[in-house]
PDB file of C-alpha atoms in Angstrom:
ATOM      1  CA  UNK A   1     108.517 104.100 124.994  1.00 38.00           C
ATOM      2  CA  UNK A   2     105.551 106.184 126.116  1.00 35.00           C
ATOM      3  CA  UNK A   3     105.362 109.723 124.720  1.00 35.00           C
ATOM      4  CA  UNK A   4     102.575 112.120 125.587  1.00 35.00           C
ATOM      5  CA  UNK A   5     101.269 113.869 122.507  1.00 34.00           C
ATOM      6  CA  UNK A   6      98.453 116.194 121.529  1.00 31.00           C
ATOM      7  CA  UNK A   7      98.200 115.044 117.945  1.00 34.00           C
ATOM      8  CA  UNK A   8      98.612 111.480 116.701  1.00 32.00           C
ATOM      9  CA  UNK A   9      99.735 110.881 113.135  1.00 36.00           C
ATOM     10  CA  UNK A  10      98.381 108.066 110.948  1.00 36.00           C
ATOM     11  CA  UNK A  11     101.730 106.271 111.095  1.00 38.00           C
ATOM     12  CA  UNK A  12     102.441 103.981 114.019  1.00 34.00           C
ATOM     13  CA  UNK A  13     106.108 104.943 113.863  1.00 39.00           C
ATOM     14  CA  UNK A  14     105.669 108.660 114.446  1.00 40.00           C
ATOM     15  CA  UNK A  15     104.013 110.859 117.044  1.00 44.00           C
ATOM     16  CA  UNK A  16     103.589 114.586 116.546  1.00 50.00           C
ATOM     17  CA  UNK A  17     103.271 117.162 119.286  1.00 52.00           C
ATOM     18  CA  UNK A  18     101.953 120.686 118.706  1.00 52.00           C
ATOM     19  CA  UNK A  19     102.815 122.933 121.609  1.00 51.00           C
ATOM     20  CA  UNK A  20     100.332 125.772 122.292  1.00 49.00           C
ATOM     21  CA  UNK A  21     101.448 129.245 121.311  1.00 51.00           C
ATOM     22  CA  UNK A  22     101.606 132.049 123.847  1.00 45.00           C
ATOM     23  CA  UNK A  23      99.540 135.063 122.850  1.00 44.00           C
ATOM     24  CA  UNK A  24     101.276 138.378 122.283  1.00 47.00           C
ATOM     25  CA  UNK A  25     100.094 141.936 121.792  1.00 47.00           C
ATOM     26  CA  UNK A  26     103.210 142.867 119.807  1.00 62.00           C
ATOM     27  CA  UNK A  27     102.949 143.502 116.073  1.00 89.00           C
ATOM     28  CA  UNK A  28     106.053 141.340 115.661  1.00 93.00           C
ATOM     29  CA  UNK A  29     106.212 137.643 116.551  1.00 95.00           C
ATOM     30  CA  UNK A  30     107.630 136.839 119.982  1.00 95.00           C
ATOM     31  CA  UNK A  31     110.892 134.837 120.095  1.00 96.00           C
ATOM     32  CA  UNK A  32     110.558 131.617 122.066  1.00 96.00           C
ATOM     33  CA  UNK A  33     114.203 131.095 122.977  1.00 94.00           C
ATOM     34  CA  UNK A  34     115.798 133.273 125.688  1.00 92.00           C
ATOM     35  CA  UNK A  35     118.038 136.289 124.992  1.00 91.00           C
ATOM     36  CA  UNK A  36     121.805 135.867 125.009  1.00 91.00           C
ATOM     37  CA  UNK A  37     123.284 135.364 128.506  1.00 91.00           C
ATOM     38  CA  UNK A  38     125.264 138.346 129.776  1.00 90.00           C
ATOM     39  CA  UNK A  39     128.371 136.211 130.326  1.00 90.00           C
ATOM     40  CA  UNK A  40     128.454 135.233 126.649  1.00 93.00           C
ATOM     41  CA  UNK A  41     129.536 138.682 125.431  1.00 93.00           C
ATOM     42  CA  UNK A  42     132.873 138.660 127.233  1.00 94.00           C
ATOM     43  CA  UNK A  43     133.631 135.022 126.440  1.00 95.00           C
ATOM     44  CA  UNK A  44     132.674 135.372 122.779  1.00 95.00           C
ATOM     45  CA  UNK A  45     134.885 138.458 122.461  1.00 95.00           C
ATOM     46  CA  UNK A  46     137.825 136.557 123.932  1.00 95.00           C
ATOM     47  CA  UNK A  47     137.296 133.641 121.548  1.00 96.00           C
ATOM     48  CA  UNK A  48     136.952 135.984 118.578  1.00 96.00           C
ATOM     49  CA  UNK A  49     140.223 137.722 119.436  1.00 96.00           C
ATOM     50  CA  UNK A  50     141.969 134.362 119.785  1.00 95.00           C
ATOM     51  CA  UNK A  51     140.686 133.259 116.368  1.00 96.00           C
ATOM     52  CA  UNK A  52     141.739 136.542 114.766  1.00 95.00           C
ATOM     53  CA  UNK A  53     145.247 136.205 116.193  1.00 95.00           C
ATOM     54  CA  UNK A  54     145.596 132.856 114.393  1.00 93.00           C
ATOM     55  CA  UNK A  55     144.647 134.276 111.008  1.00 91.00           C
ATOM     56  CA  UNK A  56     148.176 135.259 109.956  1.00 89.00           C
ATOM     57  CA  UNK A  57     149.877 132.064 111.133  1.00 93.00           C
ATOM     58  CA  UNK A  58     147.321 129.392 110.253  1.00 95.00           C
ATOM     59  CA  UNK A  59     148.022 127.088 107.339  1.00 94.00           C
ATOM     60  CA  UNK A  60     146.290 123.998 106.007  1.00 94.00           C
ATOM     61  CA  UNK A  61     148.250 120.799 105.663  1.00 93.00           C
ATOM     62  CA  UNK A  62     147.684 117.771 103.458  1.00 93.00           C
ATOM     63  CA  UNK A  63     146.463 115.962 106.588  1.00 95.00           C
ATOM     64  CA  UNK A  64     143.492 118.343 106.645  1.00 97.00           C
ATOM     65  CA  UNK A  65     142.384 117.358 103.128  1.00 97.00           C
ATOM     66  CA  UNK A  66     139.425 114.967 102.973  1.00 98.00           C
ATOM     67  CA  UNK A  67     138.998 115.002  99.195  1.00 97.00           C
ATOM     68  CA  UNK A  68     140.405 116.829  96.188  1.00 95.00           C
ATOM     69  CA  UNK A  69     139.904 116.770  92.452  1.00 94.00           C
ATOM     70  CA  UNK A  70     140.283 119.387  89.723  1.00 93.00           C
ATOM     71  CA  UNK A  71     137.030 121.114  90.759  1.00 95.00           C
ATOM     72  CA  UNK A  72     136.720 120.680  94.527  1.00 96.00           C
ATOM     73  CA  UNK A  73     138.795 120.779  97.681  1.00 96.00           C
ATOM     74  CA  UNK A  74     137.205 119.363 100.838  1.00 98.00           C
ATOM     75  CA  UNK A  75     138.960 119.936 104.149  1.00 98.00           C
ATOM     76  CA  UNK A  76     138.460 119.216 107.828  1.00 98.00           C
ATOM     77  CA  UNK A  77     138.184 122.697 109.327  1.00 98.00           C
ATOM     78  CA  UNK A  78     139.664 122.980 112.825  1.00 97.00           C
ATOM     79  CA  UNK A  79     137.683 124.471 115.685  1.00 97.00           C
ATOM     80  CA  UNK A  80     138.522 128.054 116.640  1.00 96.00           C
ATOM     81  CA  UNK A  81     139.363 129.122 113.079  1.00 97.00           C
ATOM     82  CA  UNK A  82     137.276 131.387 110.842  1.00 97.00           C
ATOM     83  CA  UNK A  83     136.178 130.040 107.444  1.00 96.00           C
ATOM     84  CA  UNK A  84     137.848 133.013 105.759  1.00 96.00           C
ATOM     85  CA  UNK A  85     141.136 132.072 107.414  1.00 97.00           C
ATOM     86  CA  UNK A  86     140.879 128.566 105.993  1.00 97.00           C
ATOM     87  CA  UNK A  87     140.027 129.912 102.536  1.00 96.00           C
ATOM     88  CA  UNK A  88     142.974 132.316 102.526  1.00 94.00           C
ATOM     89  CA  UNK A  89     145.367 129.453 103.271  1.00 94.00           C
ATOM     90  CA  UNK A  90     144.178 127.327 100.323  1.00 94.00           C
ATOM     91  CA  UNK A  91     146.478 128.933  97.686  1.00 92.00           C
ATOM     92  CA  UNK A  92     149.536 128.016  99.765  1.00 90.00           C
ATOM     93  CA  UNK A  93     148.251 124.446 100.067  1.00 91.00           C
ATOM     94  CA  UNK A  94     147.649 124.161  96.317  1.00 90.00           C
ATOM     95  CA  UNK A  95     151.158 125.436  95.590  1.00 84.00           C
ATOM     96  CA  UNK A  96     152.436 122.182  97.074  1.00 76.00           C
ATOM     97  CA  UNK A  97     150.827 120.308  94.185  1.00 73.00           C
ATOM     98  CA  UNK A  98     150.785 120.743  90.422  1.00 65.00           C
ATOM     99  CA  UNK A  99     147.254 122.151  90.590  1.00 67.00           C
ATOM    100  CA  UNK A 100     147.289 125.825  89.640  1.00 71.00           C
ATOM    101  CA  UNK A 101     144.151 127.759  90.576  1.00 83.00           C
ATOM    102  CA  UNK A 102     143.612 131.506  90.699  1.00 86.00           C
ATOM    103  CA  UNK A 103     142.907 132.647  94.243  1.00 85.00           C
ATOM    104  CA  UNK A 104     140.061 134.808  92.966  1.00 89.00           C
ATOM    105  CA  UNK A 105     138.286 131.666  91.710  1.00 92.00           C
ATOM    106  CA  UNK A 106     138.228 129.978  95.122  1.00 95.00           C
ATOM    107  CA  UNK A 107     134.861 130.000  96.860  1.00 95.00           C
ATOM    108  CA  UNK A 108     133.389 128.654 100.111  1.00 95.00           C
ATOM    109  CA  UNK A 109     130.560 126.290  99.180  1.00 94.00           C
ATOM    110  CA  UNK A 110     129.442 125.958 102.803  1.00 93.00           C
ATOM    111  CA  UNK A 111     130.207 127.942 105.926  1.00 94.00           C
ATOM    112  CA  UNK A 112     130.810 126.753 109.465  1.00 97.00           C
ATOM    113  CA  UNK A 113     130.759 128.810 112.647  1.00 96.00           C
ATOM    114  CA  UNK A 114     134.148 129.796 114.025  1.00 97.00           C
ATOM    115  CA  UNK A 115     134.166 127.114 116.718  1.00 97.00           C
ATOM    116  CA  UNK A 116     132.520 124.373 114.631  1.00 98.00           C
ATOM    117  CA  UNK A 117     134.927 121.843 113.161  1.00 98.00           C
ATOM    118  CA  UNK A 118     134.422 119.475 110.258  1.00 98.00           C
ATOM    119  CA  UNK A 119     133.625 119.225 106.558  1.00 98.00           C
ATOM    120  CA  UNK A 120     134.138 122.394 104.549  1.00 97.00           C
ATOM    121  CA  UNK A 121     133.882 122.402 100.745  1.00 97.00           C
ATOM    122  CA  UNK A 122     135.853 124.856  98.629  1.00 97.00           C
ATOM    123  CA  UNK A 123     135.248 125.161  94.899  1.00 96.00           C
ATOM    124  CA  UNK A 124     138.092 125.978  92.534  1.00 95.00           C
ATOM    125  CA  UNK A 125     136.052 127.752  89.842  1.00 94.00           C
ATOM    126  CA  UNK A 126     133.123 130.177  89.853  1.00 93.00           C
ATOM    127  CA  UNK A 127     131.005 127.947  87.578  1.00 93.00           C
ATOM    128  CA  UNK A 128     131.342 125.074  90.046  1.00 95.00           C
ATOM    129  CA  UNK A 129     130.470 127.377  92.939  1.00 94.00           C
ATOM    130  CA  UNK A 130     127.229 128.422  91.247  1.00 93.00           C
ATOM    131  CA  UNK A 131     126.129 124.817  90.850  1.00 93.00           C
ATOM    132  CA  UNK A 132     126.872 123.974  94.468  1.00 93.00           C
ATOM    133  CA  UNK A 133     125.115 127.071  95.771  1.00 89.00           C
ATOM    134  CA  UNK A 134     122.015 125.962  93.857  1.00 91.00           C
ATOM    135  CA  UNK A 135     122.290 122.453  95.333  1.00 92.00           C
ATOM    136  CA  UNK A 136     122.375 123.885  98.861  1.00 88.00           C
ATOM    137  CA  UNK A 137     119.517 126.280  98.099  1.00 87.00           C
ATOM    138  CA  UNK A 138     117.388 123.458  96.674  1.00 88.00           C
ATOM    139  CA  UNK A 139     118.092 121.300  99.780  1.00 87.00           C
ATOM    140  CA  UNK A 140     119.820 118.624  97.705  1.00 92.00           C
ATOM    141  CA  UNK A 141     122.727 118.359 100.141  1.00 95.00           C
ATOM    142  CA  UNK A 142     122.388 116.047 103.148  1.00 96.00           C
ATOM    143  CA  UNK A 143     124.371 117.037 106.239  1.00 97.00           C
ATOM    144  CA  UNK A 144     125.101 115.365 109.560  1.00 98.00           C
ATOM    145  CA  UNK A 145     126.581 116.955 112.676  1.00 98.00           C
ATOM    146  CA  UNK A 146     127.785 115.628 116.009  1.00 98.00           C
ATOM    147  CA  UNK A 147     127.116 117.645 119.155  1.00 98.00           C
ATOM    148  CA  UNK A 148     128.164 117.040 122.737  1.00 98.00           C
ATOM    149  CA  UNK A 149     125.522 118.497 125.034  1.00 97.00           C
ATOM    150  CA  UNK A 150     124.963 118.909 128.763  1.00 96.00           C
ATOM    151  CA  UNK A 151     121.522 118.465 130.303  1.00 95.00           C
ATOM    152  CA  UNK A 152     119.111 115.788 131.467  1.00 94.00           C
ATOM    153  CA  UNK A 153     119.222 112.471 129.609  1.00 93.00           C
ATOM    154  CA  UNK A 154     116.472 112.542 126.939  1.00 93.00           C
ATOM    155  CA  UNK A 155     113.537 110.148 127.074  1.00 92.00           C
ATOM    156  CA  UNK A 156     113.503 109.984 123.273  1.00 94.00           C
ATOM    157  CA  UNK A 157     115.611 107.983 120.831  1.00 94.00           C
ATOM    158  CA  UNK A 158     114.908 110.248 117.874  1.00 96.00           C
ATOM    159  CA  UNK A 159     113.146 113.588 117.802  1.00 96.00           C
ATOM    160  CA  UNK A 160     112.299 115.930 114.936  1.00 97.00           C
ATOM    161  CA  UNK A 161     111.969 119.604 115.839  1.00 97.00           C
ATOM    162  CA  UNK A 162     110.068 122.013 113.573  1.00 98.00           C
ATOM    163  CA  UNK A 163     110.099 125.723 114.380  1.00 98.00           C
ATOM    164  CA  UNK A 164     110.564 129.207 113.032  1.00 98.00           C
ATOM    165  CA  UNK A 165     113.932 130.992 112.857  1.00 98.00           C
ATOM    166  CA  UNK A 166     114.877 134.639 112.683  1.00 97.00           C
ATOM    167  CA  UNK A 167     116.590 137.671 114.198  1.00 94.00           C
ATOM    168  CA  UNK A 168     115.057 139.418 117.176  1.00 91.00           C
ATOM    169  CA  UNK A 169     114.969 143.214 117.469  1.00 86.00           C
ATOM    170  CA  UNK A 170     118.415 143.071 119.109  1.00 85.00           C
ATOM    171  CA  UNK A 171     119.924 141.184 116.170  1.00 88.00           C
ATOM    172  CA  UNK A 172     120.304 137.801 117.877  1.00 93.00           C
ATOM    173  CA  UNK A 173     119.178 134.584 116.208  1.00 96.00           C
ATOM    174  CA  UNK A 174     116.194 133.086 118.020  1.00 97.00           C
ATOM    175  CA  UNK A 175     113.671 130.270 117.795  1.00 97.00           C
ATOM    176  CA  UNK A 176     110.145 131.325 116.782  1.00 98.00           C
ATOM    177  CA  UNK A 177     106.855 129.464 116.602  1.00 98.00           C
ATOM    178  CA  UNK A 178     106.345 127.339 113.502  1.00 98.00           C
ATOM    179  CA  UNK A 179     103.089 129.211 112.868  1.00 97.00           C
ATOM    180  CA  UNK A 180     105.072 132.489 112.717  1.00 97.00           C
ATOM    181  CA  UNK A 181     106.902 131.431 109.530  1.00 97.00           C
ATOM    182  CA  UNK A 182     106.462 134.185 106.955  1.00 97.00           C
ATOM    183  CA  UNK A 183     105.733 136.948 109.469  1.00 96.00           C
ATOM    184  CA  UNK A 184     107.834 140.093 109.367  1.00 96.00           C
ATOM    185  CA  UNK A 185     110.539 140.788 111.942  1.00 95.00           C
ATOM    186  CA  UNK A 186     112.215 144.016 113.061  1.00 90.00           C
ATOM    187  CA  UNK A 187     114.664 145.084 110.363  1.00 85.00           C
ATOM    188  CA  UNK A 188     112.537 143.836 107.493  1.00 90.00           C
ATOM    189  CA  UNK A 189     113.410 140.132 107.495  1.00 94.00           C
ATOM    190  CA  UNK A 190     110.835 137.370 107.960  1.00 96.00           C
ATOM    191  CA  UNK A 191     110.599 134.245 110.098  1.00 98.00           C
ATOM    192  CA  UNK A 192     111.804 131.204 108.128  1.00 97.00           C
ATOM    193  CA  UNK A 193     111.137 127.516 108.721  1.00 97.00           C
ATOM    194  CA  UNK A 194     113.727 125.438 110.598  1.00 97.00           C
ATOM    195  CA  UNK A 195     113.711 121.658 110.975  1.00 97.00           C
ATOM    196  CA  UNK A 196     116.227 119.294 112.586  1.00 98.00           C
ATOM    197  CA  UNK A 197     116.163 115.566 113.305  1.00 97.00           C
ATOM    198  CA  UNK A 198     118.173 114.507 116.350  1.00 97.00           C
ATOM    199  CA  UNK A 199     119.334 110.995 117.169  1.00 97.00           C
ATOM    200  CA  UNK A 200     120.590 110.046 120.622  1.00 96.00           C
ATOM    201  CA  UNK A 201     124.014 108.366 120.453  1.00 96.00           C
ATOM    202  CA  UNK A 202     125.294 108.158 124.043  1.00 95.00           C
ATOM    203  CA  UNK A 203     124.618 109.314 127.590  1.00 95.00           C
ATOM    204  CA  UNK A 204     127.558 109.707 129.986  1.00 94.00           C
ATOM    205  CA  UNK A 205     129.709 107.779 127.502  1.00 91.00           C
ATOM    206  CA  UNK A 206     127.373 104.784 127.434  1.00 92.00           C
ATOM    207  CA  UNK A 207     126.420 103.935 123.856  1.00 89.00           C
ATOM    208  CA  UNK A 208     122.783 104.338 122.914  1.00 83.00           C
ATOM    209  CA  UNK A 209     122.922 103.857 119.127  1.00 62.00           C
ATOM    210  CA  UNK A 210     125.963 102.332 117.459  1.00 50.00           C
ATOM    211  CA  UNK A 211     125.089 103.432 113.925  1.00 53.00           C
ATOM    212  CA  UNK A 212     122.910 106.115 112.392  1.00 48.00           C
ATOM    213  CA  UNK A 213     119.373 104.890 111.709  1.00 50.00           C
ATOM    214  CA  UNK A 214     120.190 101.493 113.236  1.00 49.00           C
ATOM    215  CA  UNK A 215     116.858 101.639 115.053  1.00 50.00           C
ATOM    216  CA  UNK A 216     114.912 103.489 112.383  1.00 53.00           C
ATOM    217  CA  UNK A 217     111.839 101.396 113.119  1.00 48.00           C
ATOM    218  CA  UNK A 218     111.620 102.894 116.608  1.00 57.00           C
ATOM    219  CA  UNK A 219     109.125 105.590 117.434  1.00 74.00           C
ATOM    220  CA  UNK A 220     110.115 109.053 116.210  1.00 87.00           C
ATOM    221  CA  UNK A 221     108.732 111.977 118.144  1.00 92.00           C
ATOM    222  CA  UNK A 222     107.905 115.102 116.147  1.00 95.00           C
ATOM    223  CA  UNK A 223     107.505 118.407 117.957  1.00 95.00           C
ATOM    224  CA  UNK A 224     106.044 121.424 116.182  1.00 97.00           C
ATOM    225  CA  UNK A 225     107.169 124.391 118.268  1.00 97.00           C
ATOM    226  CA  UNK A 226     104.481 126.902 119.243  1.00 96.00           C
ATOM    227  CA  UNK A 227     105.540 127.952 122.751  1.00 95.00           C
ATOM    228  CA  UNK A 228     108.584 128.477 124.916  1.00 93.00           C
ATOM    229  CA  UNK A 229     110.448 125.356 125.947  1.00 88.00           C
ATOM    230  CA  UNK A 230     109.364 123.789 129.216  1.00 80.00           C
ATOM    231  CA  UNK A 231     112.843 122.320 129.700  1.00 77.00           C
ATOM    232  CA  UNK A 232     115.469 124.306 131.613  1.00 70.00           C
ATOM    233  CA  UNK A 233     118.771 124.333 129.738  1.00 62.00           C
ATOM    234  CA  UNK A 234     120.596 124.598 133.060  1.00 66.00           C
ATOM    235  CA  UNK A 235     118.851 121.585 134.568  1.00 72.00           C
ATOM    236  CA  UNK A 236     120.678 118.248 134.513  1.00 76.00           C
ATOM    237  CA  UNK A 237     124.347 117.355 134.372  1.00 89.00           C
ATOM    238  CA  UNK A 238     124.381 114.425 131.979  1.00 94.00           C
ATOM    239  CA  UNK A 239     126.826 114.409 129.079  1.00 96.00           C
ATOM    240  CA  UNK A 240     124.844 113.649 125.936  1.00 97.00           C
ATOM    241  CA  UNK A 241     126.111 112.954 122.424  1.00 98.00           C
ATOM    242  CA  UNK A 242     123.642 113.467 119.580  1.00 97.00           C
ATOM    243  CA  UNK A 243     123.774 113.321 115.814  1.00 97.00           C
ATOM    244  CA  UNK A 244     121.846 116.074 114.048  1.00 98.00           C
ATOM    245  CA  UNK A 245     120.336 115.964 110.568  1.00 97.00           C
ATOM    246  CA  UNK A 246     119.366 119.540 109.620  1.00 97.00           C
ATOM    247  CA  UNK A 247     116.732 119.640 106.897  1.00 94.00           C
ATOM    248  CA  UNK A 248     117.020 123.412 106.535  1.00 88.00           C
ATOM    249  CA  UNK A 249     120.282 125.353 106.727  1.00 89.00           C
ATOM    250  CA  UNK A 250     119.597 128.242 109.071  1.00 94.00           C
ATOM    251  CA  UNK A 251     122.279 130.163 110.946  1.00 95.00           C
ATOM    252  CA  UNK A 252     123.049 128.510 114.312  1.00 97.00           C
ATOM    253  CA  UNK A 253     120.238 126.018 113.628  1.00 97.00           C
ATOM    254  CA  UNK A 254     121.571 123.044 115.583  1.00 98.00           C
ATOM    255  CA  UNK A 255     122.777 125.240 118.425  1.00 98.00           C
ATOM    256  CA  UNK A 256     119.354 126.884 118.750  1.00 98.00           C
ATOM    257  CA  UNK A 257     117.436 123.619 118.573  1.00 98.00           C
ATOM    258  CA  UNK A 258     119.726 121.958 121.121  1.00 97.00           C
ATOM    259  CA  UNK A 259     119.085 124.894 123.456  1.00 96.00           C
ATOM    260  CA  UNK A 260     115.334 124.583 122.932  1.00 96.00           C
ATOM    261  CA  UNK A 261     115.474 120.882 123.836  1.00 96.00           C
ATOM    262  CA  UNK A 262     117.252 121.742 127.096  1.00 95.00           C
ATOM    263  CA  UNK A 263     120.461 120.183 125.755  1.00 96.00           C
ATOM    264  CA  UNK A 264     122.689 123.184 125.160  1.00 96.00           C
ATOM    265  CA  UNK A 265     125.970 122.269 123.471  1.00 98.00           C
ATOM    266  CA  UNK A 266     128.939 122.091 125.798  1.00 97.00           C
ATOM    267  CA  UNK A 267     130.879 125.358 125.622  1.00 97.00           C
ATOM    268  CA  UNK A 268     128.173 127.153 123.614  1.00 97.00           C
ATOM    269  CA  UNK A 269     127.886 130.106 125.978  1.00 96.00           C
ATOM    270  CA  UNK A 270     125.786 132.089 123.496  1.00 96.00           C
ATOM    271  CA  UNK A 271     122.995 129.543 123.842  1.00 96.00           C
ATOM    272  CA  UNK A 272     123.242 128.672 127.547  1.00 94.00           C
ATOM    273  CA  UNK A 273     125.969 126.042 127.220  1.00 95.00           C
ATOM    274  CA  UNK A 274     128.349 125.505 130.134  1.00 94.00           C
ATOM    275  CA  UNK A 275     131.566 127.545 130.002  1.00 94.00           C
ATOM    276  CA  UNK A 276     133.308 125.186 132.426  1.00 93.00           C
ATOM    277  CA  UNK A 277     132.948 121.433 132.617  1.00 93.00           C
ATOM    278  CA  UNK A 278     134.543 118.981 135.060  1.00 91.00           C
ATOM    279  CA  UNK A 279     137.047 121.581 136.214  1.00 91.00           C
ATOM    280  CA  UNK A 280     138.163 122.645 132.737  1.00 91.00           C
ATOM    281  CA  UNK A 281     137.379 125.854 130.859  1.00 93.00           C
ATOM    282  CA  UNK A 282     135.591 125.301 127.531  1.00 95.00           C
ATOM    283  CA  UNK A 283     137.504 127.172 124.829  1.00 94.00           C
ATOM    284  CA  UNK A 284     134.897 126.412 122.152  1.00 96.00           C
ATOM    285  CA  UNK A 285     131.569 124.695 121.644  1.00 97.00           C
ATOM    286  CA  UNK A 286     131.526 120.969 120.892  1.00 98.00           C
ATOM    287  CA  UNK A 287     129.903 120.846 117.459  1.00 98.00           C
ATOM    288  CA  UNK A 288     131.331 118.993 114.470  1.00 98.00           C
ATOM    289  CA  UNK A 289     130.191 118.924 110.833  1.00 98.00           C
ATOM    290  CA  UNK A 290     130.485 115.183 110.349  1.00 98.00           C
ATOM    291  CA  UNK A 291     129.464 114.620 106.725  1.00 98.00           C
ATOM    292  CA  UNK A 292     128.103 116.083 103.485  1.00 97.00           C
ATOM    293  CA  UNK A 293     126.354 113.988 100.830  1.00 97.00           C
ATOM    294  CA  UNK A 294     125.540 115.408  97.407  1.00 96.00           C
ATOM    295  CA  UNK A 295     125.800 114.982  93.675  1.00 96.00           C
ATOM    296  CA  UNK A 296     129.176 116.056  92.350  1.00 97.00           C
ATOM    297  CA  UNK A 297     128.554 119.394  90.576  1.00 95.00           C
ATOM    298  CA  UNK A 298     130.471 118.316  87.459  1.00 95.00           C
ATOM    299  CA  UNK A 299     130.338 114.508  87.209  1.00 95.00           C
ATOM    300  CA  UNK A 300     126.853 114.155  88.671  1.00 95.00           C
ATOM    301  CA  UNK A 301     127.990 111.130  90.689  1.00 96.00           C
ATOM    302  CA  UNK A 302     126.858 110.769  94.311  1.00 97.00           C
ATOM    303  CA  UNK A 303     129.643 111.626  96.748  1.00 97.00           C
ATOM    304  CA  UNK A 304     129.897 111.662 100.524  1.00 98.00           C
ATOM    305  CA  UNK A 305     132.558 113.622 102.365  1.00 98.00           C
ATOM    306  CA  UNK A 306     133.184 112.620 105.957  1.00 98.00           C
ATOM    307  CA  UNK A 307     135.512 114.298 108.451  1.00 98.00           C
ATOM    308  CA  UNK A 308     137.359 112.413 111.193  1.00 97.00           C
ATOM    309  CA  UNK A 309     135.682 112.808 114.569  1.00 96.00           C
ATOM    310  CA  UNK A 310     137.257 115.154 117.126  1.00 96.00           C
ATOM    311  CA  UNK A 311     138.541 113.715 120.395  1.00 96.00           C
ATOM    312  CA  UNK A 312     135.490 114.785 122.414  1.00 96.00           C
ATOM    313  CA  UNK A 313     133.214 112.791 120.088  1.00 96.00           C
ATOM    314  CA  UNK A 314     135.262 109.596 120.158  1.00 95.00           C
ATOM    315  CA  UNK A 315     135.564 109.809 123.942  1.00 94.00           C
ATOM    316  CA  UNK A 316     131.798 110.203 124.288  1.00 92.00           C
ATOM    317  CA  UNK A 317     131.352 106.904 122.420  1.00 84.00           C
ATOM    318  CA  UNK A 318     134.122 105.021 124.184  1.00 77.00           C
ATOM    319  CA  UNK A 319     133.344 103.726 127.649  1.00 57.00           C
ATOM    320  CA  UNK A 320     134.535 100.438 129.071  1.00 49.00           C
ATOM    321  CA  UNK A 321     131.119  99.728 130.559  1.00 44.00           C
ATOM    322  CA  UNK A 322     129.030 100.289 127.408  1.00 39.00           C
ATOM    323  CA  UNK A 323     127.025  97.501 125.882  1.00 39.00           C
TER     324      UNK A 323
END
């Protein structure tokens, strides 16, 4: 595979591209991703109202439980449900067993966006929560996500994106240049680093990789973001399934990086994703927290929690003509 680069690394298995940064006269760094589309406000409000209406009737079932011991409860969060709604339903779930835990002790170890499904860890005691928070802060937790995107089929097998991340003056999360990390933003915050590895799994339901890292020896392209994306998020109508490995844990990280690559997640109207696809309205974005790997906060043993794939992910990997 031929990849045009401006900087070649010493390794034969990796190429690194530094994109030139656009100059700016502003005292604040310039965001490189576009502002929120106007249509997103109305759609997001509708989705938020729908999620809020479910808050009083939602309840977890034992089928939602991925793992449980005396310290942790790991569940498969449904799409379209707030994390707080899931947390508030945990006491009712625990009442079905002999495990008695004070509701005030329950804590969300990780948070997922409203429309993101998948692995969510809930600690049963404050002391356990503190240990897990430290593990996340120290980047000792490995995460994988699945995302169904719409755009032009990528020419890469694996790509690592390094950029900045922060809030613009209007409060929206945006991509910034990697060289802007540490610079102050409006409101007093600073640009933070953001890094995601993406692996191409399928295009138009034709399998590309069958297993994660199956072709790890293949060339990995590394892009260090310094300018606006040259790829139009609205160009191309291929259906693309990717697995994402976020190294950092920034808000909307995978959604922002998919947008930057010109592969906005299906249904993610906030970041230029299609709101209608093949004649159907998208009620949510197609992003799934697939797995979490970490050391158990009490036993110290390595554990991996994996959520069942949603229908859109299994369909994207199931085509009668794939090889």
